[in-house]
Coordinates of C-alpha atoms and ligand atoms in Angstrom, one line a residue:
M232 CA 23.9 165.7 59.1
A233 CA 20.6 164.4 57.9
G234 CA 20.9 162.0 55.0
P235 CA 18.8 162.2 51.9
R236 CA 16.4 159.6 53.1
V237 CA 15.7 161.4 56.3
L238 CA 15.0 164.4 54.2
A239 CA 12.7 162.4 52.0
A240 CA 10.6 161.3 55.0
N241 CA 10.4 164.6 56.6
V242 CA 10.0 167.0 53.8
V243 CA 9.4 165.8 50.3
R244 CA 6.8 163.2 51.0
A245 CA 4.3 166.0 51.3
V246 CA 4.4 166.0 47.5
P247 CA 1.1 164.4 46.3
R248 CA 1.5 161.1 44.6
I249 CA 0.1 160.1 41.3
G250 CA -1.3 157.0 43.0
A251 CA -3.5 159.2 45.1
R252 CA -5.4 160.7 42.2
S253 CA -5.2 159.0 38.9
H254 CA -7.2 156.1 37.6
V255 CA -6.0 155.8 34.1
M256 CA -2.2 156.0 33.7
T257 CA -1.4 158.1 30.7
A258 CA 2.0 158.4 29.1
S259 CA 2.6 161.7 30.9
A260 CA 1.4 160.2 34.1
T261 CA 4.1 157.5 33.9
A262 CA 6.7 160.2 33.5
S263 CA 5.2 162.3 36.4
L264 CA 5.2 159.2 38.5
L265 CA 8.9 158.7 37.9
R266 CA 9.5 162.3 38.6
L267 CA 7.4 162.5 41.8
S268 CA 8.9 159.4 43.2
A269 CA 12.3 160.8 42.5
Q270 CA 11.4 163.9 44.5
A271 CA 10.3 161.7 47.3
G272 CA 13.6 159.9 47.7
R273 CA 16.2 162.0 45.9
A274 CA 17.0 165.3 44.5
R275 CA 15.7 164.4 41.0
L276 CA 14.9 161.4 38.9
S277 CA 17.4 158.7 38.6
L278 CA 16.9 155.9 36.2
T279 CA 20.0 154.1 37.4
R280 CA 19.0 154.6 41.0
A281 CA 22.5 155.9 41.3
P282 CA 22.4 158.6 43.9
R283 CA 23.4 156.5 46.8
H284 CA 26.5 155.5 44.9
C285 CA 27.3 158.9 43.7
L286 CA 27.2 160.6 47.0
R287 CA 30.4 162.6 47.4
V288 CA 30.1 163.1 51.1
A289 CA 30.2 159.9 53.1
S290 CA 27.6 160.4 55.8
Y291 CA 25.2 158.3 57.7
S292 CA 21.7 159.4 58.5
S293 CA 21.0 159.3 62.2
S294 CA 19.1 156.1 61.5
A295 CA 21.9 154.2 59.8
G296 CA 23.1 152.5 62.9
G297 CA 26.7 153.7 63.1
A298 CA 29.7 152.9 61.0
A299 CA 29.4 150.0 58.7
S300 CA 32.4 148.3 60.2
S301 CA 30.9 148.2 63.7
P302 CA 28.4 145.5 64.7
P303 CA 24.9 146.2 63.7
P304 CA 22.4 147.2 66.3
P305 CA 20.3 144.3 67.7
S306 CA 17.2 144.1 65.7
T307 CA 14.2 141.8 65.8
L308 CA 14.0 142.1 62.0
N309 CA 16.3 139.1 61.9
S310 CA 14.8 137.3 64.9
S311 CA 13.9 134.4 62.7
R312 CA 17.3 134.3 61.1
P313 CA 18.1 131.0 59.4
A314 CA 21.6 129.6 60.1
T315 CA 22.2 129.2 56.4
I316 CA 20.4 130.3 53.2
E317 CA 20.6 129.1 49.6
V318 CA 20.8 131.4 46.6
N319 CA 20.9 129.9 43.1
G320 CA 21.9 126.5 44.5
K321 CA 24.8 127.8 46.7
T322 CA 24.7 127.8 50.5
Y323 CA 25.7 130.8 52.6
T324 CA 26.1 131.1 56.3
T325 CA 24.3 134.0 58.0
D326 CA 25.4 136.1 61.0
E327 CA 23.8 138.9 62.9
W328 CA 24.1 141.2 59.9
Y329 CA 21.5 139.1 58.1
N330 CA 18.5 141.2 57.0
V331 CA 17.1 139.6 53.8
P332 CA 13.4 138.8 54.0
Q333 CA 12.2 135.5 52.6
T334 CA 10.1 137.5 50.1
V335 CA 13.2 139.1 48.6
L336 CA 15.2 135.8 48.7
A337 CA 12.5 134.2 46.7
L338 CA 13.1 136.6 43.9
T339 CA 16.7 135.8 43.4
G340 CA 15.9 133.0 41.0
R341 CA 13.4 134.9 38.8
K342 CA 16.0 136.4 36.3
L343 CA 13.5 138.6 34.5
H344 CA 16.3 139.9 32.3
L345 CA 16.6 136.4 30.8
Q346 CA 12.9 135.6 30.5
K347 CA 11.9 135.5 26.9
D348 CA 9.7 138.5 25.9
H349 CA 9.7 140.0 29.3
P350 CA 9.9 143.8 29.1
V351 CA 13.1 143.8 31.1
A352 CA 14.7 141.2 28.7
I353 CA 13.4 143.2 25.7
T354 CA 15.1 146.4 27.0
R355 CA 18.3 144.4 27.6
Q356 CA 18.2 143.2 24.0
I357 CA 17.6 146.7 22.6
I358 CA 20.6 148.0 24.6
E359 CA 22.8 145.0 23.6
S360 CA 21.9 145.6 19.9
K361 CA 24.0 148.8 20.0
F362 CA 27.2 147.1 21.2
S363 CA 28.9 144.7 18.9
T364 CA 29.5 141.2 20.2
A365 CA 33.0 141.3 18.7
T366 CA 34.1 143.9 21.2
Y367 CA 31.6 143.7 24.1
K368 CA 31.5 140.2 25.7
R369 CA 28.1 139.5 27.4
Y370 CA 27.8 138.4 31.0
N371 CA 24.2 137.8 31.9
E372 CA 24.5 135.0 34.5
F373 CA 26.5 136.5 37.4
D374 CA 25.3 135.4 40.9
P375 CA 23.6 138.2 42.9
V376 CA 25.6 137.3 46.0
V377 CA 28.9 139.2 46.2
S378 CA 31.4 140.3 48.8
T379 CA 31.5 143.8 50.4
I380 CA 34.9 144.0 48.7
E381 CA 33.4 143.5 45.3
N382 CA 30.4 145.7 45.8
F383 CA 32.2 148.6 47.6
D384 CA 35.9 148.4 48.4
S385 CA 37.1 147.4 44.9
L386 CA 35.3 150.5 43.6
G387 CA 36.8 152.9 46.1
F388 CA 33.7 153.4 48.3
P389 CA 34.9 154.9 51.6
P390 CA 34.4 152.7 54.7
D391 CA 31.6 154.9 56.1
H392 CA 29.8 155.4 52.8
V393 CA 26.0 155.6 53.3
G394 CA 25.5 152.9 50.7
R395 CA 27.0 150.3 53.0
A396 CA 24.4 150.9 55.7
R397 CA 22.4 147.9 56.8
S398 CA 19.3 150.0 56.5
D399 CA 20.0 150.4 52.7
T400 CA 21.6 147.1 51.7
Y401 CA 20.6 143.4 52.1
Y402 CA 23.4 141.6 54.0
I403 CA 23.8 137.8 54.3
N404 CA 26.6 138.3 56.7
E405 CA 29.1 141.0 57.6
T406 CA 31.1 140.5 54.4
T407 CA 28.5 139.1 52.0
L408 CA 25.5 140.8 50.5
L409 CA 23.1 140.9 47.6
R410 CA 24.8 143.2 45.1
T411 CA 23.4 146.7 45.1
H412 CA 24.7 147.4 41.5
T413 CA 26.2 145.6 38.6
S414 CA 29.4 147.6 39.1
A415 CA 30.2 145.0 41.7
H416 CA 31.6 142.9 38.8
E417 CA 33.9 145.6 37.3
A418 CA 37.1 144.7 39.2
E419 CA 36.9 141.0 38.4
L420 CA 36.2 141.7 34.7
F421 CA 39.1 144.2 34.5
R422 CA 41.3 141.6 36.1
A423 CA 40.2 138.8 33.7
S424 CA 40.7 141.1 30.7
A425 CA 38.9 138.6 28.5
S426 CA 37.8 141.2 25.9
D427 CA 38.1 144.9 24.9
G428 CA 34.7 145.5 26.4
Y429 CA 31.8 143.9 28.2
L430 CA 28.1 144.2 28.9
I431 CA 26.6 142.8 32.1
S432 CA 22.9 142.5 32.9
A433 CA 21.7 141.4 36.3
D434 CA 19.3 141.7 39.2
V435 CA 20.3 144.1 41.9
Y436 CA 18.9 144.6 45.4
R437 CA 18.3 147.7 47.6
R438 CA 16.2 148.2 50.7
D439 CA 14.0 151.1 49.7
E440 CA 10.7 152.9 50.1
V441 CA 7.4 151.4 48.7
D442 CA 5.8 153.2 45.8
R443 CA 5.1 152.5 42.1
S444 CA 8.6 153.1 40.9
H445 CA 10.6 151.4 43.7
Y446 CA 10.9 147.7 44.4
P447 CA 13.6 145.9 46.4
V448 CA 14.8 144.1 43.4
F449 CA 15.5 145.6 40.0
H450 CA 17.8 145.1 37.0
Q451 CA 20.8 147.0 35.7
M452 CA 23.1 146.9 32.8
E453 CA 26.8 147.7 33.1
G454 CA 29.2 148.2 30.2
A455 CA 32.8 149.1 29.8
R456 CA 35.4 149.6 27.0
V457 CA 39.1 149.4 27.6
W458 CA 42.3 150.0 25.6
D459 CA 45.7 148.6 26.4
R460 CA 48.6 151.0 26.0
T461 CA 51.0 148.1 25.1
K462 CA 48.7 146.8 22.3
V463 CA 47.7 149.8 20.3
P464 CA 49.7 150.8 17.2
N465 CA 52.9 152.8 18.1
G466 CA 51.7 152.9 21.7
D467 CA 49.5 155.9 20.7
V468 CA 46.3 155.2 22.7
V469 CA 44.7 158.6 21.7
A470 CA 45.0 157.8 18.0
A471 CA 43.7 154.3 18.6
I472 CA 40.6 155.6 20.5
Y473 CA 39.8 158.1 17.8
A474 CA 40.2 155.4 15.2
D475 CA 37.7 153.3 17.1
L476 CA 35.4 156.3 17.4
A477 CA 35.5 156.9 13.7
K478 CA 34.2 153.3 13.2
L479 CA 31.0 154.0 15.2
P480 CA 27.9 155.2 13.4
T481 CA 26.8 158.8 13.8
H482 CA 23.3 160.0 14.8
D483 CA 21.4 163.2 14.1
V484 CA 20.0 163.9 17.6
K485 CA 20.9 167.3 19.1
V486 CA 23.1 166.7 22.1
E487 CA 23.7 169.5 24.6
D488 CA 27.1 169.2 26.2
P489 CA 27.9 172.6 27.8
N490 CA 30.6 171.6 30.2
P491 CA 34.3 171.3 29.5
P492 CA 35.5 167.7 29.2
H493 CA 37.0 167.9 32.7
H494 CA 37.1 170.5 35.4
P495 CA 39.7 170.8 38.2
E496 CA 37.2 171.0 41.0
R497 CA 33.9 169.8 39.6
N498 CA 34.9 166.9 37.4
P499 CA 38.7 166.3 37.6
L500 CA 41.0 164.6 35.1
Q501 CA 43.1 161.8 36.7
S502 CA 46.1 163.8 36.0
E503 CA 48.6 161.4 37.5
H504 CA 47.4 158.7 35.1
H505 CA 45.9 160.3 32.0
S506 CA 46.9 163.2 29.8
P507 CA 44.1 165.6 28.9
E508 CA 44.1 164.3 25.4
E509 CA 43.7 160.7 26.7
A510 CA 40.8 161.6 29.0
E511 CA 39.1 163.6 26.2
A512 CA 39.5 160.7 23.7
I513 CA 38.0 158.3 26.1
A514 CA 35.1 160.7 26.9
A515 CA 34.4 161.2 23.2
H516 CA 34.2 157.5 22.6
L517 CA 32.0 157.0 25.7
K518 CA 29.7 159.8 24.7
R519 CA 29.1 158.6 21.2
S520 CA 28.6 155.0 22.3
L521 CA 26.0 155.8 24.9
E522 CA 24.2 158.4 22.8
L523 CA 23.7 155.7 20.1
M524 CA 22.2 153.5 22.8
V525 CA 19.8 156.1 24.1
V526 CA 18.8 157.3 20.7
E527 CA 17.9 153.7 19.8
I528 CA 15.8 153.3 23.0
F529 CA 13.9 156.5 22.6
T530 CA 13.4 156.2 18.8
R531 CA 11.8 152.8 19.4
A532 CA 9.6 154.2 22.1
K533 CA 8.4 156.9 19.7
Q534 CA 7.9 154.5 16.9
A535 CA 5.7 152.3 19.2
A536 CA 3.7 155.4 20.2
A537 CA 3.2 156.5 16.6
R538 CA 2.1 153.0 15.6
Q539 CA -0.6 152.9 18.3
D540 CA -1.7 156.5 18.4
P541 CA -2.6 158.2 15.0
N542 CA -2.6 161.6 16.7
Y543 CA 0.9 161.2 18.1
V544 CA 3.0 164.3 17.6
D545 CA 6.6 163.6 17.0
E546 CA 8.9 166.0 18.8
P547 CA 12.7 166.0 18.2
L548 CA 14.6 164.0 20.8
R549 CA 16.8 166.2 23.1
V550 CA 19.6 164.7 25.0
R551 CA 22.2 166.4 27.3
W552 CA 25.3 165.5 29.3
V553 CA 25.6 166.7 32.9
E554 CA 28.6 166.5 35.3
A555 CA 28.3 163.8 38.0
Y556 CA 30.3 162.0 40.7
F557 CA 30.9 158.3 41.3
P558 CA 33.7 156.9 43.5
F559 CA 34.9 154.7 40.6
T560 CA 35.1 157.2 37.7
S561 CA 36.6 160.6 37.0
P562 CA 35.5 162.7 35.2
S563 CA 31.9 161.4 35.5
W564 CA 28.7 162.2 33.7
E565 CA 25.0 161.5 33.6
L566 CA 23.0 161.4 30.4
E567 CA 19.6 163.1 30.5
V568 CA 16.8 162.8 28.0
Y569 CA 14.0 165.5 27.6
Y570 CA 10.8 163.5 28.0
Q571 CA 7.3 164.9 28.2
G572 CA 8.4 168.2 29.7
D573 CA 11.3 167.1 32.0
W574 CA 14.9 166.2 31.9
L575 CA 15.2 162.5 33.0
E576 CA 18.5 161.0 34.1
V577 CA 19.0 157.9 32.1
L578 CA 22.5 156.6 33.0
G579 CA 25.7 157.2 34.9
C580 CA 29.2 156.8 33.4
G581 CA 32.7 158.1 33.4
V582 CA 36.4 157.5 32.8
S583 CA 37.3 154.5 35.0
K584 CA 39.5 155.3 38.0
Q585 CA 43.0 154.0 37.1
E586 CA 43.2 152.4 40.6
L587 CA 40.7 149.8 39.4
F588 CA 43.1 148.7 36.6
I589 CA 46.2 149.0 38.9
N590 CA 44.5 146.8 41.5
A591 CA 43.4 144.4 38.8
D592 CA 47.1 144.0 37.7
Q593 CA 46.3 145.7 34.4
P594 CA 48.0 149.1 35.0
Q595 CA 48.6 149.5 31.2
Q596 CA 44.8 149.5 30.5
L597 CA 42.4 152.5 30.6
G598 CA 38.9 153.1 29.5
W599 CA 35.3 154.0 30.4
A600 CA 32.3 152.4 32.1
F601 CA 28.5 153.0 32.4
G602 CA 25.5 151.7 34.4
I603 CA 21.8 152.0 33.5
G604 CA 18.6 150.8 35.3
L605 CA 16.4 148.7 33.1
E606 CA 13.0 148.9 34.8
R607 CA 12.7 152.6 34.6
I608 CA 13.8 152.6 30.9
A609 CA 11.2 149.9 30.3
M610 CA 8.6 151.9 32.2
L611 CA 9.1 154.7 29.7
L612 CA 9.5 152.5 26.7
F613 CA 6.4 150.4 27.3
Q614 CA 4.4 153.0 29.4
I615 CA 4.3 150.5 32.3
P616 CA 2.7 152.4 35.2
D617 CA 3.7 150.3 38.2
I618 CA 7.0 148.5 38.9
R619 CA 5.2 145.6 40.6
L620 CA 3.9 144.6 37.2
F621 CA 7.3 143.4 36.1
W622 CA 7.0 140.6 38.8
S623 CA 3.5 139.7 37.8
K624 CA 2.9 136.2 36.3
D625 CA -0.5 137.4 35.0
E626 CA -0.9 136.5 31.3
R627 CA -2.8 139.8 30.8
F628 CA 0.6 141.5 31.4
L629 CA 3.0 139.0 29.9
S630 CA 1.1 138.2 26.7
Q631 CA 1.3 141.8 25.6
F632 CA 5.0 141.4 24.8
T633 CA 4.9 138.0 23.1
G634 CA 7.0 137.9 20.0
V635 CA 8.8 141.2 20.6
Q636 CA 12.3 139.7 21.1
D637 CA 12.1 137.9 17.8
N638 CA 11.0 141.1 16.1
L639 CA 11.7 144.4 17.9
D640 CA 9.5 146.2 15.4
K641 CA 6.5 144.6 17.1
L642 CA 7.2 146.6 20.3
K643 CA 4.0 148.1 21.6
R644 CA 3.1 150.2 24.6
F645 CA 1.4 148.3 27.5
V646 CA -2.3 148.6 27.6
P647 CA -3.4 148.6 31.3
F648 CA -5.9 145.8 31.7
S649 CA -7.6 147.2 34.7
K650 CA -7.2 149.3 37.7
Y651 CA -8.7 147.9 40.9
P652 CA -9.8 150.2 43.6
A653 CA -7.3 151.5 46.2
C654 CA -7.9 151.0 49.9
W655 CA -6.2 153.4 52.2
K656 CA -5.4 152.7 55.8
D657 CA -3.5 154.8 58.3
V658 CA -1.3 153.6 61.1
S659 CA -0.1 156.0 63.9
F660 CA 2.4 155.1 66.5
W661 CA 4.8 156.5 69.1
L662 CA 8.6 155.9 68.8
R663 CA 10.4 155.3 72.1
S664 CA 12.4 158.3 73.3
T665 CA 15.5 156.2 74.1
S666 CA 17.0 152.9 73.0
A667 CA 15.7 149.9 75.0
A668 CA 18.5 148.9 77.3
G669 CA 20.5 146.0 76.0
G670 CA 17.6 143.9 74.7
N671 CA 16.9 142.7 71.3
T672 CA 13.6 144.6 71.0
A673 CA 12.6 148.1 70.1
V674 CA 14.8 149.2 67.3
A675 CA 12.4 152.0 66.5
N676 CA 13.4 154.6 69.0
V677 CA 13.7 158.2 67.9
H678 CA 17.4 157.8 67.3
D679 CA 17.5 154.8 65.1
F680 CA 14.1 154.5 63.5
H681 CA 14.6 153.9 59.8
E682 CA 11.8 154.2 57.4
N683 CA 13.1 151.3 55.3
D684 CA 12.5 149.0 58.3
L685 CA 8.8 150.0 58.3
M686 CA 8.7 149.5 54.5
E687 CA 10.0 146.0 54.9
V688 CA 7.4 145.1 57.6
V689 CA 4.7 146.3 55.3
R690 CA 6.1 144.4 52.3
E691 CA 6.6 141.2 54.4
V692 CA 2.9 141.2 55.4
A693 CA 1.2 142.5 52.2
G694 CA 3.8 141.8 49.5
D695 CA 2.8 143.1 46.1
V696 CA -0.7 144.1 47.4
V697 CA 0.8 147.3 48.8
E698 CA 1.1 150.0 46.2
D699 CA 2.7 152.7 48.3
V700 CA 3.4 153.9 51.8
Q701 CA 3.6 157.6 52.6
L702 CA 4.5 159.5 55.7
K703 CA 1.4 161.6 56.4
D704 CA 2.3 163.3 59.7
Q705 CA 4.8 163.4 62.5
F706 CA 5.3 165.5 65.6
T707 CA 7.2 165.5 68.8
H708 CA 5.3 165.8 72.1
P709 CA 6.4 169.1 73.6
K710 CA 6.5 167.7 77.2
T711 CA 7.5 164.0 76.9
G712 CA 9.8 164.5 73.9
R713 CA 8.2 161.4 72.4
K714 CA 7.7 161.3 68.6
S715 CA 4.6 160.3 66.9
M716 CA 4.4 159.1 63.2
C717 CA 1.5 158.5 60.9
Y718 CA 1.9 156.5 57.7
R719 CA -0.8 155.9 55.1
I720 CA -0.7 152.5 53.4
N721 CA -2.4 152.1 50.1
Y722 CA -3.5 148.5 49.5
R723 CA -4.3 147.8 45.9
S724 CA -3.8 144.5 44.2
L725 CA -2.8 144.5 40.5
E726 CA -4.8 141.4 39.9
K727 CA -8.2 141.7 41.7
T728 CA -10.4 143.9 43.8
L729 CA -9.5 143.5 47.5
T730 CA -12.4 143.1 49.9
N731 CA -12.5 145.4 52.9
E732 CA -12.0 142.3 55.1
E733 CA -8.8 141.4 53.2
A734 CA -7.5 144.9 53.4
N735 CA -8.3 145.1 57.1
D736 CA -6.6 141.8 57.7
F737 CA -3.4 143.0 56.0
H738 CA -3.5 146.2 58.0
E739 CA -4.0 144.5 61.3
R740 CA -1.0 142.2 60.6
V741 CA 1.0 145.2 59.6
R742 CA 0.1 146.9 62.9
Q743 CA 1.1 143.9 64.8
G744 CA 4.3 143.5 62.8
L745 CA 5.3 147.1 63.6
V746 CA 4.9 146.4 67.3
E747 CA 6.7 143.1 67.2
K748 CA 9.5 144.0 64.9
L749 CA 10.1 147.6 65.5
G750 CA 8.8 147.9 69.1
V751 CA 6.5 150.9 68.4
E752 CA 3.6 151.8 70.5
L753 CA 0.4 152.0 68.5
R754 CA -1.8 155.0 69.0
Ligands
DAH1069 N1 26.7 151.7 39.6 C1 26.1 153.0 39.5 C2 24.8 152.9 40.3 O1 24.2 151.9 40.4 C3 25.9 153.4 38.1 C4 27.2 153.6 37.4 C5 27.7 154.8 37.3 C6 27.9 152.5 36.8 C7 29.0 155.1 36.7 C8 29.2 152.8 36.1 C9 29.7 154.1 36.1 O2 29.9 151.8 35.6 O3 30.8 154.3 35.5 O4 24.3 153.8 40.8

C-alpha cells in the first residue's frame, strides 16, 4: 500500500504553493501556507506534526526500505560516515544505520526553546504559564539522543510502524536516534514519578520535505498529569480528579465537543483498566487544562493583532475536539482552532495507555498526556511566514522579540524585513529500473527512491537558501519502464539577494549530489 508520503509526492504536490505567488506574507497567507503544506504531506494541517505517530495501520511505503528491524539498504548517503559523533558533549558510535547530515547535527546545540526572547521560547513560556509549577515539574534540558526503546517501543509503536523508517527518522545507529517527539521521555518520567505532572520542551528531529513550514528540526512540548489510586482520599480517584478540575479556572470560549467521551470502535475506553467514570473524569480534566492553554495562546495572538492593526476585527474564538489515534493513548483527541477560515489542528492528547504505567512499575497510577508543536503555534502567534526564520541569527529577526519574555504584553506580530527574489531551477532525472547489484551505489531506483533522500541532498548543498522543493512532473517510459522525475527547486535567501551565479552554483552542486548520492541519471 502506498504510504502518505508517496501520495504526497504523486498527487497532492500539484497544489500551488504560496511561495510560488506571494510577495508580501499576510496573516491569512501564513494560515494558508500552513494549510497548503499540510495538504502536500498529510491529510490536513498538523501543528504537532503528529500524523506519522498517529497512524493506526503500520505500513511502509514502497520506499521505506523494508522492515525497520532488518538491516538498512546500502546507501551512499552515509558514505562519509564518521565512526563516532558528539552531541551535547557526549560521544556516540555510529553504524550503517547512521543517516544524520552534519548540517542537522550542528543544530543539536542551538536550544531555541531556551534562547531568551526567541519566539520558540516565548511560546514555551506562554504555555508554561497555564500549568502551575506546583503540579507540573519542568524538564527543558533533555538530550535529543534517545534509544529506539524510548522513542517507539516504550510507547507501544509496532515493530513495523512507518515512523521507524530510516527514510523518516535520523538514526545514529540501529538502536539510537535523534528523538522524533518529546513523548520519548514519557516512560522514564512515569517511572521516576517525581511529581503529579510534568511539562517537557525540547528539540525534535524528522527527515522531511522542504518547504516554508517544514524543517528537519523543530520543537515540541509534552505534558502529563497523573493520579495515584493509593494516594487519593478514600481511594476514590474519580472524586479526586473532579476536585482537581474544580480548582481550575473556567473560560468563556465556545468549545464544540460532539463525540461521546469514548466509543467502542472509534475511540475505545481501556476497559480492562479504567471504569467509564474514571476515563470520563480524566478526559474532563484534560480538556479543560488544554482549552485554557489554547485560549491563552490565541487570546494573546488576537491582542497583539489588535494592538498593531486599528482595523482589526475581533471574531469570537472557536475551538473543537475531534477523535484521534495515538499508539500510547486511548481514548485520544486532537484540539482544533478555527483560524482565518479553517480548522487547524493544534495538539494531540489522550488518556495514557495503562501499559505505560504498568511497564514503569507504577500500575496504581493513571492520567492524561498531550503533545504540541511550538513552531507552528509561533508562526500563527507572531505571523512568521517561513520556518527557516527561527534559525536565523539576523538581528532584523531576533530584535523584534526583545523584551517579550519579561513582559508578555509586549508581544507583537513579526514585521517581514524584506523579501528577496526567488530563483527557480528545475532538475530532471531518470531513476534506475532495478536495484544496482550488490554495490553501495544507486539507492534511487524505482523501487526505493524516497523523496526525503532528495530533500536531504538539496538541504546539504544549499542549506537555508532553499525555500522549497516541489515535484513538477513524473512519468514512466512506456517501452523501457524507466521512470523520470522533475523537481523544481526554489532558491531564495532570507538574508540577501542571490546572484544568478550563486543560484547556478548551488544548482550544479545539487545535480552532482543527486548523481553521486542517489545514483540518478540526469536528463
Ligand atoms: N507525540 C505526538 C506527536 O509528535 C503528539 C502527542 C499525542 C503527544 C498524544 C502525547 C499524546 O503525549 O498523548 O505526534
